[in-house]
Amino acid sequence: MNPVINLERVKQDIYTLGRFGYNAEDQGIYRQGFSEEDMKARYWLMQQMEELELQVYMDGAGNVVGRLGGAEQKALLIGSHLDSVPAGGMFDGVLGVVAGLECIRVIKENNIKLRHALEVVATSEEEGRFGGMLGAQALTGNLKLDWLERAKDHGGLLLREAMGSCQLPYHLAMEAARDPDSLMGFLELHIEQGPVLEQTHNTIGVVEGISGVFKWLIKFIGKADHAGTAPMDLRSDAFMGLADFAHEIPRIIDEEGTDKTRLTIGSVELKPGFAHTVPGEVDFTLVGRDMSEEVMLNIANSCRKVCSSIARRHKLMFEYDQMSWLEPKPCTPVMIELLEKHAKKLGYKTLIMPSGAGHDAQFFADITPTGLMFIPSVGGISHAPDEWSHWHDVEKGCNVLLQAALELVV
Amino acid sequence: MNPVINLERVKQDIYTLGRFGYNAEDQGIYRQGFSEEDMKARYWLMQQMEELELQVYMDGAGNVVGRLGGAEQKALLIGSHLDSVPAGGMFDGVLGVVAGLECIRVIKENNIKLRHALEVVATSEEEGRFGGMLGAQALTGNLKLDWLERAKDHGGLLLREAMGSCQLPYHLAMEAARDPDSLMGFLELHIEQGPVLEQTHNTIGVVEGISGVFKWLIKFIGKADHAGTAPMDLRSDAFMGLADFAHEIPRIIDEEGTDKTRLTIGSVELKPGFAHTVPGEVDFTLVGRDMSEEVMLNIANSCRKVCSSIARRHKLMFEYDQMSWLEPKPCTPVMIELLEKHAKKLGYKTLIMPSGAGHDAQFFADITPTGLMFIPSVGGISHAPDEWSHWHDVEKGCNVLLQAALELVV
């Protein structure tokens, strides 16, 4: 007997959840953390879990948990998040929750006897409306009470007020922490949200880890001048400093980076920003990623040196602020091997790859063996209404997850 | 007898005019065209002219003219503008008007007999509040009635309404055109508004012409991607296209330009402009200048080719709009020689140079022999409260102007 998932049920769940927060105008999903639609989706999920006769609860952080197994058993957690970005897509997060639920359905309908407990977890507030990954942080004991009290969304709404209007007293989020000794692992299936699997014709991406990431705010300060009266050689043109730096980025990656290195200038502000004025200042962001912290350090060091030397050459002042430095979060080798083994056993072309985006899994990796797996995103598109993954890929991803879970809990 | 100007009188006039529109808070001058303070300054000037017993009038465009000489004589015009940019400086424009007035004072107190008429002209709206150089355009027959009817300032105020509140029926601006046959030339003394004279230790800049200028709006369109999930080689990063183009600018100037070429990227907008998103689009301005239209054409052609090839390399779409193309306006050779001769005769270090900024003179060059002369701007600063020119340079500039004018009209 080789149990397989039922794609029709998975499809129906994904479509059903896709109605919570759906906006007909832009066809986007608006199910931000602790919004009314987000909570409605959670209650709907709890109902499904109850119909499967799981032990069901919402914890103090808004995470929804459905458990199959006895109280004394260690649990394998399968899950992802239910909240969305504004105008998000139908698969992001939802896939991993629905896949977990389907695994339990298959186990129940096949009367498979488990040695361990199996839990489906739908985490809360993964998309960072309030600047963190509240649900996963709470479950893994990675929350600070003062942050809970101060965190706000872009509109200035306090997290604790948002939670309060969902009948969730915010301090109870601290009580959501799971005892690592009660867990035997965490598995997450997610859409890639990038172009790599599609472009390389792979079906399954087994994630070796979440890339480390640093964010710098860089300033080049020169001198604003009249674009007509200031000769080229007498200028201190801040933008030309930035252009020269950006031009060096491929070389910096060639010399110091890996094929997993990403360096991005995503935001640029010129001052004064007039067509007829030589820019006297430019403020820009630099976001760097790699799977190795040592590579990150070398890249950062090289960027600093290049910026300094360009600043001297262009008669500019160079300043930078390190806004954040998050170290890489490797997934657990035994879980990587497990997922890869089952993907290949099922005959799916599989790639070991980093994740450049953050996921719930990165917090679980701190406390329990953790595996994360991707299926292709059409066009690499995500966080947008036209996010899509082919149903045959959804099916394959769910089946790999099922086989890996069975090996762990049966 | 070698008449010289009286610096004290010049100083007093500049300081007096500097009180019209002065803002104590930022120490800037707010005397925008057709503002109350601009008109007050004009009436004050007319009073000074009347005390000198000139024939004084304000024409339909708001230009103030004071004439010494008979109705049948051809006139040499000396002048510049009285209006300022918001938060402007004390010397811009005012210097050329006051210098003209001082020339007439010297001529009168020395009872110098003139063969030709001499006029001091204070033009209106040179700074382009309404998008043109109204006064100079009116005087030189370079106005269109429909433009007069439609022109607006940034706040949406119509030029004709602004003129109306100054008791100037706008259509009378059309009647301000001077008959070229009645003129023998136009001379303008102005501050450089750039760093060249100061940096090269010259006292007098004799302007060979106003640089031609083109303005392009350029778009690179790629694909917005998650900065973490999109590998470097699968991106269509619009900003990296811009960076590569900007990096080529020095080479383009080396290959196609002259030492008078200026290429400036002054305004840049990334879309969506988020730190963690690969820019899917960048809109930027390119402003190019040179004294030769052929060089301008070669530069523009090269920029277009470089942008096209960079767009291909980065998988971007490249679009550009030519917002404007103004050809170079050479000053009149005989006037250039005249000003250079007198500057050198007085022993002042003199540079023949282009003007990258626009001036009233550029319109007069179309209808009458025209000369334009600069004195140094401290730090190259202008259009700002800390605009300054040393009084000894003001004195020297006025004396060169006086000698040149005397040679023409005596």
PDB file of N, CA and C in Angstrom, chain B residues 51-105:
ATOM      1  N   GLU B  51      15.106 110.220 -11.202  1.00  0.00           N
ATOM      2  CA  GLU B  51      16.016 111.174 -10.553  1.00  0.00           C
ATOM      3  C   GLU B  51      17.211 111.466 -11.443  1.00  0.00           C
ATOM      4  N   LEU B  52      17.551 110.498 -12.309  1.00  0.00           N
ATOM      5  CA  LEU B  52      18.650 110.717 -13.267  1.00  0.00           C
ATOM      6  C   LEU B  52      18.133 111.396 -14.540  1.00  0.00           C
ATOM      7  N   GLU B  53      16.854 111.757 -14.546  1.00  0.00           N
ATOM      8  CA  GLU B  53      16.228 112.469 -15.669  1.00  0.00           C
ATOM      9  C   GLU B  53      16.266 111.650 -16.964  1.00  0.00           C
ATOM     10  N   LEU B  54      16.115 110.328 -16.833  1.00  0.00           N
ATOM     11  CA  LEU B  54      16.002 109.487 -18.027  1.00  0.00           C
ATOM     12  C   LEU B  54      14.553 109.490 -18.489  1.00  0.00           C
ATOM     13  N   GLN B  55      14.337 109.038 -19.727  1.00  0.00           N
ATOM     14  CA  GLN B  55      12.963 108.756 -20.146  1.00  0.00           C
ATOM     15  C   GLN B  55      12.626 107.375 -19.610  1.00  0.00           C
ATOM     16  N   VAL B  56      11.627 107.301 -18.761  1.00  0.00           N
ATOM     17  CA  VAL B  56      11.376 106.077 -18.000  1.00  0.00           C
ATOM     18  C   VAL B  56       9.996 105.509 -18.328  1.00  0.00           C
ATOM     19  N   TYR B  57       9.935 104.217 -18.530  1.00  0.00           N
ATOM     20  CA  TYR B  57       8.619 103.601 -18.671  1.00  0.00           C
ATOM     21  C   TYR B  57       8.683 102.111 -18.304  1.00  0.00           C
ATOM     22  N   MET B  58       7.520 101.572 -17.983  1.00  0.00           N
ATOM     23  CA  MET B  58       7.382 100.122 -17.857  1.00  0.00           C
ATOM     24  C   MET B  58       6.593  99.668 -19.075  1.00  0.00           C
ATOM     25  N   ASP B  59       7.137  98.676 -19.796  1.00  0.00           N
ATOM     26  CA  ASP B  59       6.411  98.254 -20.994  1.00  0.00           C
ATOM     27  C   ASP B  59       5.352  97.209 -20.633  1.00  0.00           C
ATOM     28  N   GLY B  60       4.639  96.750 -21.639  1.00  0.00           N
ATOM     29  CA  GLY B  60       3.507  95.857 -21.394  1.00  0.00           C
ATOM     30  C   GLY B  60       3.885  94.507 -20.813  1.00  0.00           C
ATOM     31  N   ALA B  61       5.185  94.173 -20.829  1.00  0.00           N
ATOM     32  CA  ALA B  61       5.627  92.900 -20.260  1.00  0.00           C
ATOM     33  C   ALA B  61       6.175  93.082 -18.852  1.00  0.00           C
ATOM     34  N   GLY B  62       6.151  94.338 -18.380  1.00  0.00           N
ATOM     35  CA  GLY B  62       6.682  94.607 -17.051  1.00  0.00           C
ATOM     36  C   GLY B  62       8.161  94.969 -17.046  1.00  0.00           C
ATOM     37  N   ASN B  63       8.777  95.047 -18.224  1.00  0.00           N
ATOM     38  CA  ASN B  63      10.164  95.492 -18.294  1.00  0.00           C
ATOM     39  C   ASN B  63      10.241  96.974 -17.944  1.00  0.00           C
ATOM     40  N   VAL B  64      11.252  97.323 -17.147  1.00  0.00           N
ATOM     41  CA  VAL B  64      11.473  98.732 -16.830  1.00  0.00           C
ATOM     42  C   VAL B  64      12.630  99.230 -17.695  1.00  0.00           C
ATOM     43  N   VAL B  65      12.389 100.361 -18.368  1.00  0.00           N
ATOM     44  CA  VAL B  65      13.402 100.910 -19.270  1.00  0.00           C
ATOM     45  C   VAL B  65      13.662 102.366 -18.896  1.00  0.00           C
ATOM     46  N   GLY B  66      14.948 102.718 -18.831  1.00  0.00           N
ATOM     47  CA  GLY B  66      15.333 104.119 -18.640  1.00  0.00           C
ATOM     48  C   GLY B  66      16.289 104.504 -19.752  1.00  0.00           C
ATOM     49  N   ARG B  67      15.931 105.555 -20.482  1.00  0.00           N
ATOM     50  CA  ARG B  67      16.688 105.864 -21.709  1.00  0.00           C
ATOM     51  C   ARG B  67      17.343 107.233 -21.603  1.00  0.00           C
ATOM     52  N   LEU B  68      18.614 107.259 -22.030  1.00  0.00           N
ATOM     53  CA  LEU B  68      19.358 108.513 -22.127  1.00  0.00           C
ATOM     54  C   LEU B  68      19.660 108.708 -23.604  1.00  0.00           C
ATOM     55  N   GLY B  69      19.133 109.768 -24.198  1.00  0.00           N
ATOM     56  CA  GLY B  69      19.410 109.990 -25.617  1.00  0.00           C
ATOM     57  C   GLY B  69      18.142 110.364 -26.369  1.00  0.00           C
ATOM     58  N   GLY B  70      18.326 110.827 -27.590  1.00  0.00           N
ATOM     59  CA  GLY B  70      17.207 111.300 -28.401  1.00  0.00           C
ATOM     60  C   GLY B  70      16.429 110.162 -29.025  1.00  0.00           C
ATOM     61  N   ALA B  71      15.209 110.497 -29.447  1.00  0.00           N
ATOM     62  CA  ALA B  71      14.300 109.485 -29.979  1.00  0.00           C
ATOM     63  C   ALA B  71      14.834 108.873 -31.266  1.00  0.00           C
ATOM     64  N   GLU B  72      15.624 109.599 -32.031  1.00  0.00           N
ATOM     65  CA  GLU B  72      16.060 109.115 -33.339  1.00  0.00           C
ATOM     66  C   GLU B  72      17.329 108.269 -33.261  1.00  0.00           C
ATOM     67  N   GLN B  73      17.977 108.284 -32.092  1.00  0.00           N
ATOM     68  CA  GLN B  73      19.249 107.568 -31.978  1.00  0.00           C
ATOM     69  C   GLN B  73      19.050 106.069 -31.788  1.00  0.00           C
ATOM     70  N   LYS B  74      19.959 105.310 -32.384  1.00  0.00           N
ATOM     71  CA  LYS B  74      20.007 103.880 -32.064  1.00  0.00           C
ATOM     72  C   LYS B  74      20.461 103.717 -30.620  1.00  0.00           C
ATOM     73  N   ALA B  75      20.001 102.661 -29.983  1.00  0.00           N
ATOM     74  CA  ALA B  75      20.292 102.519 -28.554  1.00  0.00           C
ATOM     75  C   ALA B  75      21.128 101.277 -28.259  1.00  0.00           C
ATOM     76  N   LEU B  76      22.089 101.469 -27.356  1.00  0.00           N
ATOM     77  CA  LEU B  76      22.752 100.330 -26.730  1.00  0.00           C
ATOM     78  C   LEU B  76      21.966 100.010 -25.462  1.00  0.00           C
ATOM     79  N   LEU B  77      21.558  98.766 -25.329  1.00  0.00           N
ATOM     80  CA  LEU B  77      20.834  98.342 -24.131  1.00  0.00           C
ATOM     81  C   LEU B  77      21.812  97.671 -23.164  1.00  0.00           C
ATOM     82  N   ILE B  78      21.721  98.073 -21.897  1.00  0.00           N
ATOM     83  CA  ILE B  78      22.457  97.370 -20.842  1.00  0.00           C
ATOM     84  C   ILE B  78      21.430  96.898 -19.836  1.00  0.00           C
ATOM     85  N   GLY B  79      21.518  95.634 -19.470  1.00  0.00           N
ATOM     86  CA  GLY B  79      20.535  95.218 -18.477  1.00  0.00           C
ATOM     87  C   GLY B  79      20.604  93.761 -18.108  1.00  0.00           C
ATOM     88  N   SER B  80      19.676  93.430 -17.270  1.00  0.00           N
ATOM     89  CA  SER B  80      19.482  92.063 -16.798  1.00  0.00           C
ATOM     90  C   SER B  80      18.114  92.075 -16.101  1.00  0.00           C
ATOM     91  N   HIS B  81      17.864  91.161 -15.197  1.00  0.00           N
ATOM     92  CA  HIS B  81      16.512  91.051 -14.633  1.00  0.00           C
ATOM     93  C   HIS B  81      16.460  91.449 -13.159  1.00  0.00           C
ATOM     94  N   LEU B  82      15.254  91.735 -12.674  1.00  0.00           N
ATOM     95  CA  LEU B  82      15.068  92.100 -11.272  1.00  0.00           C
ATOM     96  C   LEU B  82      14.375  91.002 -10.469  1.00  0.00           C
ATOM     97  N   ASP B  83      13.711  90.075 -11.136  1.00  0.00           N
ATOM     98  CA  ASP B  83      13.001  89.028 -10.380  1.00  0.00           C
ATOM     99  C   ASP B  83      14.005  88.002  -9.858  1.00  0.00           C
ATOM    100  N   SER B  84      13.599  87.246  -8.861  1.00  0.00           N
ATOM    101  CA  SER B  84      14.467  86.231  -8.256  1.00  0.00           C
ATOM    102  C   SER B  84      13.751  84.881  -8.224  1.00  0.00           C
ATOM    103  N   VAL B  85      14.523  83.823  -7.991  1.00  0.00           N
ATOM    104  CA  VAL B  85      13.906  82.531  -7.652  1.00  0.00           C
ATOM    105  C   VAL B  85      13.443  82.616  -6.197  1.00  0.00           C
ATOM    106  N   PRO B  86      12.602  81.692  -5.745  1.00  0.00           N
ATOM    107  CA  PRO B  86      12.277  81.678  -4.314  1.00  0.00           C
ATOM    108  C   PRO B  86      13.541  81.357  -3.504  1.00  0.00           C
ATOM    109  N   ALA B  87      13.749  82.109  -2.414  1.00  0.00           N
ATOM    110  CA  ALA B  87      14.946  81.929  -1.583  1.00  0.00           C
ATOM    111  C   ALA B  87      16.221  82.154  -2.388  1.00  0.00           C
ATOM    112  N   GLY B  88      16.174  83.136  -3.265  1.00  0.00           N
ATOM    113  CA  GLY B  88      17.328  83.460  -4.101  1.00  0.00           C
ATOM    114  C   GLY B  88      18.314  84.366  -3.399  1.00  0.00           C
ATOM    115  N   GLY B  89      19.340  84.793  -4.173  1.00  0.00           N
ATOM    116  CA  GLY B  89      20.398  85.632  -3.625  1.00  0.00           C
ATOM    117  C   GLY B  89      20.286  87.083  -4.081  1.00  0.00           C
ATOM    118  N   MET B  90      21.255  87.889  -3.645  1.00  0.00           N
ATOM    119  CA  MET B  90      21.174  89.343  -3.788  1.00  0.00           C
ATOM    120  C   MET B  90      21.721  89.830  -5.128  1.00  0.00           C
ATOM    121  N   PHE B  91      22.537  89.013  -5.789  1.00  0.00           N
ATOM    122  CA  PHE B  91      23.275  89.497  -6.962  1.00  0.00           C
ATOM    123  C   PHE B  91      22.661  89.081  -8.305  1.00  0.00           C
ATOM    124  N   ASP B  92      22.006  87.934  -8.303  1.00  0.00           N
ATOM    125  CA  ASP B  92      21.490  87.329  -9.535  1.00  0.00           C
ATOM    126  C   ASP B  92      20.530  88.297 -10.243  1.00  0.00           C
ATOM    127  N   GLY B  93      20.919  88.774 -11.418  1.00  0.00           N
ATOM    128  CA  GLY B  93      20.081  89.693 -12.179  1.00  0.00           C
ATOM    129  C   GLY B  93      20.300  91.137 -11.777  1.00  0.00           C
ATOM    130  N   VAL B  94      20.129  91.406 -10.481  1.00  0.00           N
ATOM    131  CA  VAL B  94      20.244  92.773  -9.959  1.00  0.00           C
ATOM    132  C   VAL B  94      21.562  93.419 -10.381  1.00  0.00           C
ATOM    133  N   LEU B  95      22.655  92.659 -10.314  1.00  0.00           N
ATOM    134  CA  LEU B  95      23.964  93.210 -10.661  1.00  0.00           C
ATOM    135  C   LEU B  95      23.953  93.878 -12.031  1.00  0.00           C
ATOM    136  N   GLY B  96      23.372  93.214 -13.021  1.00  0.00           N
ATOM    137  CA  GLY B  96      23.407  93.740 -14.389  1.00  0.00           C
ATOM    138  C   GLY B  96      22.581  95.005 -14.563  1.00  0.00           C
ATOM    139  N   VAL B  97      21.490  95.106 -13.788  1.00  0.00           N
ATOM    140  CA  VAL B  97      20.637  96.295 -13.858  1.00  0.00           C
ATOM    141  C   VAL B  97      21.345  97.479 -13.195  1.00  0.00           C
ATOM    142  N   VAL B  98      21.862  97.219 -11.989  1.00  0.00           N
ATOM    143  CA  VAL B  98      22.524  98.264 -11.214  1.00  0.00           C
ATOM    144  C   VAL B  98      23.775  98.746 -11.954  1.00  0.00           C
ATOM    145  N   ALA B  99      24.491  97.811 -12.576  1.00  0.00           N
ATOM    146  CA  ALA B  99      25.690  98.186 -13.331  1.00  0.00           C
ATOM    147  C   ALA B  99      25.326  99.121 -14.478  1.00  0.00           C
ATOM    148  N   GLY B 100      24.208  98.849 -15.148  1.00  0.00           N
ATOM    149  CA  GLY B 100      23.765  99.720 -16.241  1.00  0.00           C
ATOM    150  C   GLY B 100      23.434 101.114 -15.730  1.00  0.00           C
ATOM    151  N   LEU B 101      22.731 101.150 -14.595  1.00  0.00           N
ATOM    152  CA  LEU B 101      22.366 102.431 -13.997  1.00  0.00           C
ATOM    153  C   LEU B 101      23.625 103.226 -13.636  1.00  0.00           C
ATOM    154  N   GLU B 102      24.616 102.525 -13.090  1.00  0.00           N
ATOM    155  CA  GLU B 102      25.857 103.191 -12.680  1.00  0.00           C
ATOM    156  C   GLU B 102      26.607 103.740 -13.899  1.00  0.00           C
ATOM    157  N   CYS B 103      26.573 103.004 -15.020  1.00  0.00           N
ATOM    158  CA  CYS B 103      27.219 103.504 -16.243  1.00  0.00           C
ATOM    159  C   CYS B 103      26.611 104.859 -16.625  1.00  0.00           C
ATOM    160  N   ILE B 104      25.281 104.938 -16.541  1.00  0.00           N
ATOM    161  CA  ILE B 104      24.616 106.200 -16.904  1.00  0.00           C
ATOM    162  C   ILE B 104      24.980 107.304 -15.926  1.00  0.00           C
ATOM    163  N   ARG B 105      25.046 106.975 -14.645  1.00  0.00           N
ATOM    164  CA  ARG B 105      25.455 107.980 -13.653  1.00  0.00           C
ATOM    165  C   ARG B 105      26.845 108.531 -13.966  1.00  0.00           C
TER     166      ARG B 105
END
